[in-house]
Amino acid sequence: MSVRTTAAAAATATALLALPPAQADGKGEGRFLLTVSGAQSTWIRGVQLVCPGPGGHHPHASEACESLRLANGRPDTLPPDPARVCTQEEDPVTATATGQWNGAAVAWRKTFPHSCALEAATGPVFRF
């Protein structure tokens, strides 16, 4: 990651964490900074997701929040899409989720072989 990319990500994460926490009411509430970056951080994009949706700037907030609710706010347990068919291209992408879910801190990062594999594994959460 370049110094500029690292600094931008750190500033955004700091701003996100400075926001007041969502109040947990058992419906699955949280706030995340979601990012996707290309191989060797050649590009990066990110959005804020506030649940329950729609909240933040995520284009599919309601669906993303519902997926996270089913996974109890844990991106590593999001239900995969078994019907999604991907080619075997090699163009790695790294996804991160930083924030909180029902008051618990979440810090998740995973590299996928390509964006189709990311979409198949995470559904609407990283669809932005």
PDB file of N, CA and C in Angstrom, residues 8-43:
ATOM      1  N   ALA A   8      -4.915   7.879   3.508  1.00  0.00           N
ATOM      2  CA  ALA A   8      -6.329   8.120   3.209  1.00  0.00           C
ATOM      3  C   ALA A   8      -7.216   7.103   3.919  1.00  0.00           C
ATOM      4  N   ALA A   9      -6.819   5.846   3.902  1.00  0.00           N
ATOM      5  CA  ALA A   9      -7.603   4.806   4.583  1.00  0.00           C
ATOM      6  C   ALA A   9      -7.626   5.050   6.082  1.00  0.00           C
ATOM      7  N   ALA A  10      -6.508   5.437   6.653  1.00  0.00           N
ATOM      8  CA  ALA A  10      -6.445   5.702   8.097  1.00  0.00           C
ATOM      9  C   ALA A  10      -7.314   6.900   8.468  1.00  0.00           C
ATOM     10  N   ALA A  11      -7.292   7.941   7.663  1.00  0.00           N
ATOM     11  CA  ALA A  11      -8.109   9.119   7.945  1.00  0.00           C
ATOM     12  C   ALA A  11      -9.593   8.792   7.866  1.00  0.00           C
ATOM     13  N   THR A  12      -9.967   8.007   6.867  1.00  0.00           N
ATOM     14  CA  THR A  12     -11.370   7.629   6.725  1.00  0.00           C
ATOM     15  C   THR A  12     -11.814   6.750   7.882  1.00  0.00           C
ATOM     16  N   ALA A  13     -10.992   5.789   8.273  1.00  0.00           N
ATOM     17  CA  ALA A  13     -11.330   4.914   9.402  1.00  0.00           C
ATOM     18  C   ALA A  13     -11.452   5.718  10.690  1.00  0.00           C
ATOM     19  N   THR A  14     -10.567   6.687  10.884  1.00  0.00           N
ATOM     20  CA  THR A  14     -10.628   7.532  12.087  1.00  0.00           C
ATOM     21  C   THR A  14     -11.922   8.331  12.105  1.00  0.00           C
ATOM     22  N   ALA A  15     -12.312   8.881  10.963  1.00  0.00           N
ATOM     23  CA  ALA A  15     -13.561   9.645  10.887  1.00  0.00           C
ATOM     24  C   ALA A  15     -14.755   8.752  11.159  1.00  0.00           C
ATOM     25  N   LEU A  16     -14.732   7.541  10.635  1.00  0.00           N
ATOM     26  CA  LEU A  16     -15.821   6.603  10.869  1.00  0.00           C
ATOM     27  C   LEU A  16     -15.950   6.269  12.341  1.00  0.00           C
ATOM     28  N   LEU A  17     -14.850   6.005  12.993  1.00  0.00           N
ATOM     29  CA  LEU A  17     -14.881   5.621  14.400  1.00  0.00           C
ATOM     30  C   LEU A  17     -15.254   6.792  15.300  1.00  0.00           C
ATOM     31  N   ALA A  18     -15.126   8.026  14.808  1.00  0.00           N
ATOM     32  CA  ALA A  18     -15.494   9.191  15.612  1.00  0.00           C
ATOM     33  C   ALA A  18     -16.995   9.422  15.629  1.00  0.00           C
ATOM     34  N   LEU A  19     -17.729   8.748  14.731  1.00  0.00           N
ATOM     35  CA  LEU A  19     -19.171   8.901  14.701  1.00  0.00           C
ATOM     36  C   LEU A  19     -19.789   8.223  15.915  1.00  0.00           C
ATOM     37  N   PRO A  20     -20.951   8.686  16.380  1.00  0.00           N
ATOM     38  CA  PRO A  20     -21.575   8.039  17.524  1.00  0.00           C
ATOM     39  C   PRO A  20     -21.952   6.608  17.182  1.00  0.00           C
ATOM     40  N   PRO A  21     -21.804   5.675  18.134  1.00  0.00           N
ATOM     41  CA  PRO A  21     -22.116   4.280  17.843  1.00  0.00           C
ATOM     42  C   PRO A  21     -23.603   4.083  17.608  1.00  0.00           C
ATOM     43  N   ALA A  22     -23.907   3.100  16.751  1.00  0.00           N
ATOM     44  CA  ALA A  22     -25.308   2.753  16.539  1.00  0.00           C
ATOM     45  C   ALA A  22     -25.823   2.070  17.791  1.00  0.00           C
ATOM     46  N   GLN A  23     -27.085   2.271  18.103  1.00  0.00           N
ATOM     47  CA  GLN A  23     -27.678   1.661  19.279  1.00  0.00           C
ATOM     48  C   GLN A  23     -28.166   0.265  18.923  1.00  0.00           C
ATOM     49  N   ALA A  24     -27.688  -0.740  19.628  1.00  0.00           N
ATOM     50  CA  ALA A  24     -28.087  -2.111  19.365  1.00  0.00           C
ATOM     51  C   ALA A  24     -29.497  -2.348  19.899  1.00  0.00           C
ATOM     52  N   ASP A  25     -30.369  -2.850  19.049  1.00  0.00           N
ATOM     53  CA  ASP A  25     -31.716  -3.173  19.496  1.00  0.00           C
ATOM     54  C   ASP A  25     -32.109  -4.588  19.102  1.00  0.00           C
ATOM     55  N   GLY A  26     -31.110  -5.416  18.783  1.00  0.00           N
ATOM     56  CA  GLY A  26     -31.374  -6.784  18.412  1.00  0.00           C
ATOM     57  C   GLY A  26     -31.698  -6.957  16.931  1.00  0.00           C
ATOM     58  N   LYS A  27     -31.802  -5.872  16.180  1.00  0.00           N
ATOM     59  CA  LYS A  27     -32.131  -5.959  14.766  1.00  0.00           C
ATOM     60  C   LYS A  27     -30.881  -6.029  13.896  1.00  0.00           C
ATOM     61  N   GLY A  28     -29.718  -6.035  14.484  1.00  0.00           N
ATOM     62  CA  GLY A  28     -28.491  -6.049  13.704  1.00  0.00           C
ATOM     63  C   GLY A  28     -28.126  -4.669  13.243  1.00  0.00           C
ATOM     64  N   GLU A  29     -27.521  -3.908  14.128  1.00  0.00           N
ATOM     65  CA  GLU A  29     -27.144  -2.552  13.776  1.00  0.00           C
ATOM     66  C   GLU A  29     -25.633  -2.404  13.809  1.00  0.00           C
ATOM     67  N   GLY A  30     -25.130  -1.634  12.875  1.00  0.00           N
ATOM     68  CA  GLY A  30     -23.696  -1.422  12.835  1.00  0.00           C
ATOM     69  C   GLY A  30     -23.330  -0.315  11.882  1.00  0.00           C
ATOM     70  N   ARG A  31     -22.055  -0.091  11.831  1.00  0.00           N
ATOM     71  CA  ARG A  31     -21.483   0.965  11.012  1.00  0.00           C
ATOM     72  C   ARG A  31     -20.124   0.461  10.537  1.00  0.00           C
ATOM     73  N   PHE A  32     -19.918   0.521   9.228  1.00  0.00           N
ATOM     74  CA  PHE A  32     -18.690   0.005   8.649  1.00  0.00           C
ATOM     75  C   PHE A  32     -18.097   0.972   7.637  1.00  0.00           C
ATOM     76  N   LEU A  33     -16.792   0.944   7.533  1.00  0.00           N
ATOM     77  CA  LEU A  33     -16.079   1.478   6.389  1.00  0.00           C
ATOM     78  C   LEU A  33     -15.692   0.251   5.588  1.00  0.00           C
ATOM     79  N   LEU A  34     -16.213   0.128   4.386  1.00  0.00           N
ATOM     80  CA  LEU A  34     -15.923  -0.997   3.508  1.00  0.00           C
ATOM     81  C   LEU A  34     -15.015  -0.517   2.394  1.00  0.00           C
ATOM     82  N   THR A  35     -13.951  -1.249   2.124  1.00  0.00           N
ATOM     83  CA  THR A  35     -13.051  -0.886   1.028  1.00  0.00           C
ATOM     84  C   THR A  35     -12.758  -2.104   0.169  1.00  0.00           C
ATOM     85  N   VAL A  36     -12.466  -1.842  -1.087  1.00  0.00           N
ATOM     86  CA  VAL A  36     -11.981  -2.846  -2.026  1.00  0.00           C
ATOM     87  C   VAL A  36     -10.797  -2.212  -2.731  1.00  0.00           C
ATOM     88  N   SER A  37      -9.683  -2.959  -2.814  1.00  0.00           N
ATOM     89  CA  SER A  37      -8.501  -2.420  -3.489  1.00  0.00           C
ATOM     90  C   SER A  37      -7.929  -3.451  -4.448  1.00  0.00           C
ATOM     91  N   GLY A  38      -7.276  -2.949  -5.483  1.00  0.00           N
ATOM     92  CA  GLY A  38      -6.666  -3.806  -6.481  1.00  0.00           C
ATOM     93  C   GLY A  38      -5.307  -4.309  -6.019  1.00  0.00           C
ATOM     94  N   ALA A  39      -4.753  -5.191  -6.825  1.00  0.00           N
ATOM     95  CA  ALA A  39      -3.446  -5.779  -6.529  1.00  0.00           C
ATOM     96  C   ALA A  39      -2.429  -4.687  -6.246  1.00  0.00           C
ATOM     97  N   GLN A  40      -1.664  -4.864  -5.199  1.00  0.00           N
ATOM     98  CA  GLN A  40      -0.614  -3.933  -4.785  1.00  0.00           C
ATOM     99  C   GLN A  40      -1.149  -2.515  -4.612  1.00  0.00           C
ATOM    100  N   SER A  41      -2.424  -2.410  -4.215  1.00  0.00           N
ATOM    101  CA  SER A  41      -3.079  -1.119  -3.960  1.00  0.00           C
ATOM    102  C   SER A  41      -2.959  -0.155  -5.135  1.00  0.00           C
ATOM    103  N   THR A  42      -3.102  -0.677  -6.355  1.00  0.00           N
ATOM    104  CA  THR A  42      -3.050   0.191  -7.530  1.00  0.00           C
ATOM    105  C   THR A  42      -4.287   1.076  -7.618  1.00  0.00           C
ATOM    106  N   TRP A  43      -5.377   0.666  -6.960  1.00  0.00           N
ATOM    107  CA  TRP A  43      -6.590   1.475  -6.866  1.00  0.00           C
ATOM    108  C   TRP A  43      -7.306   1.074  -5.577  1.00  0.00           C
TER     109      TRP A  43
END
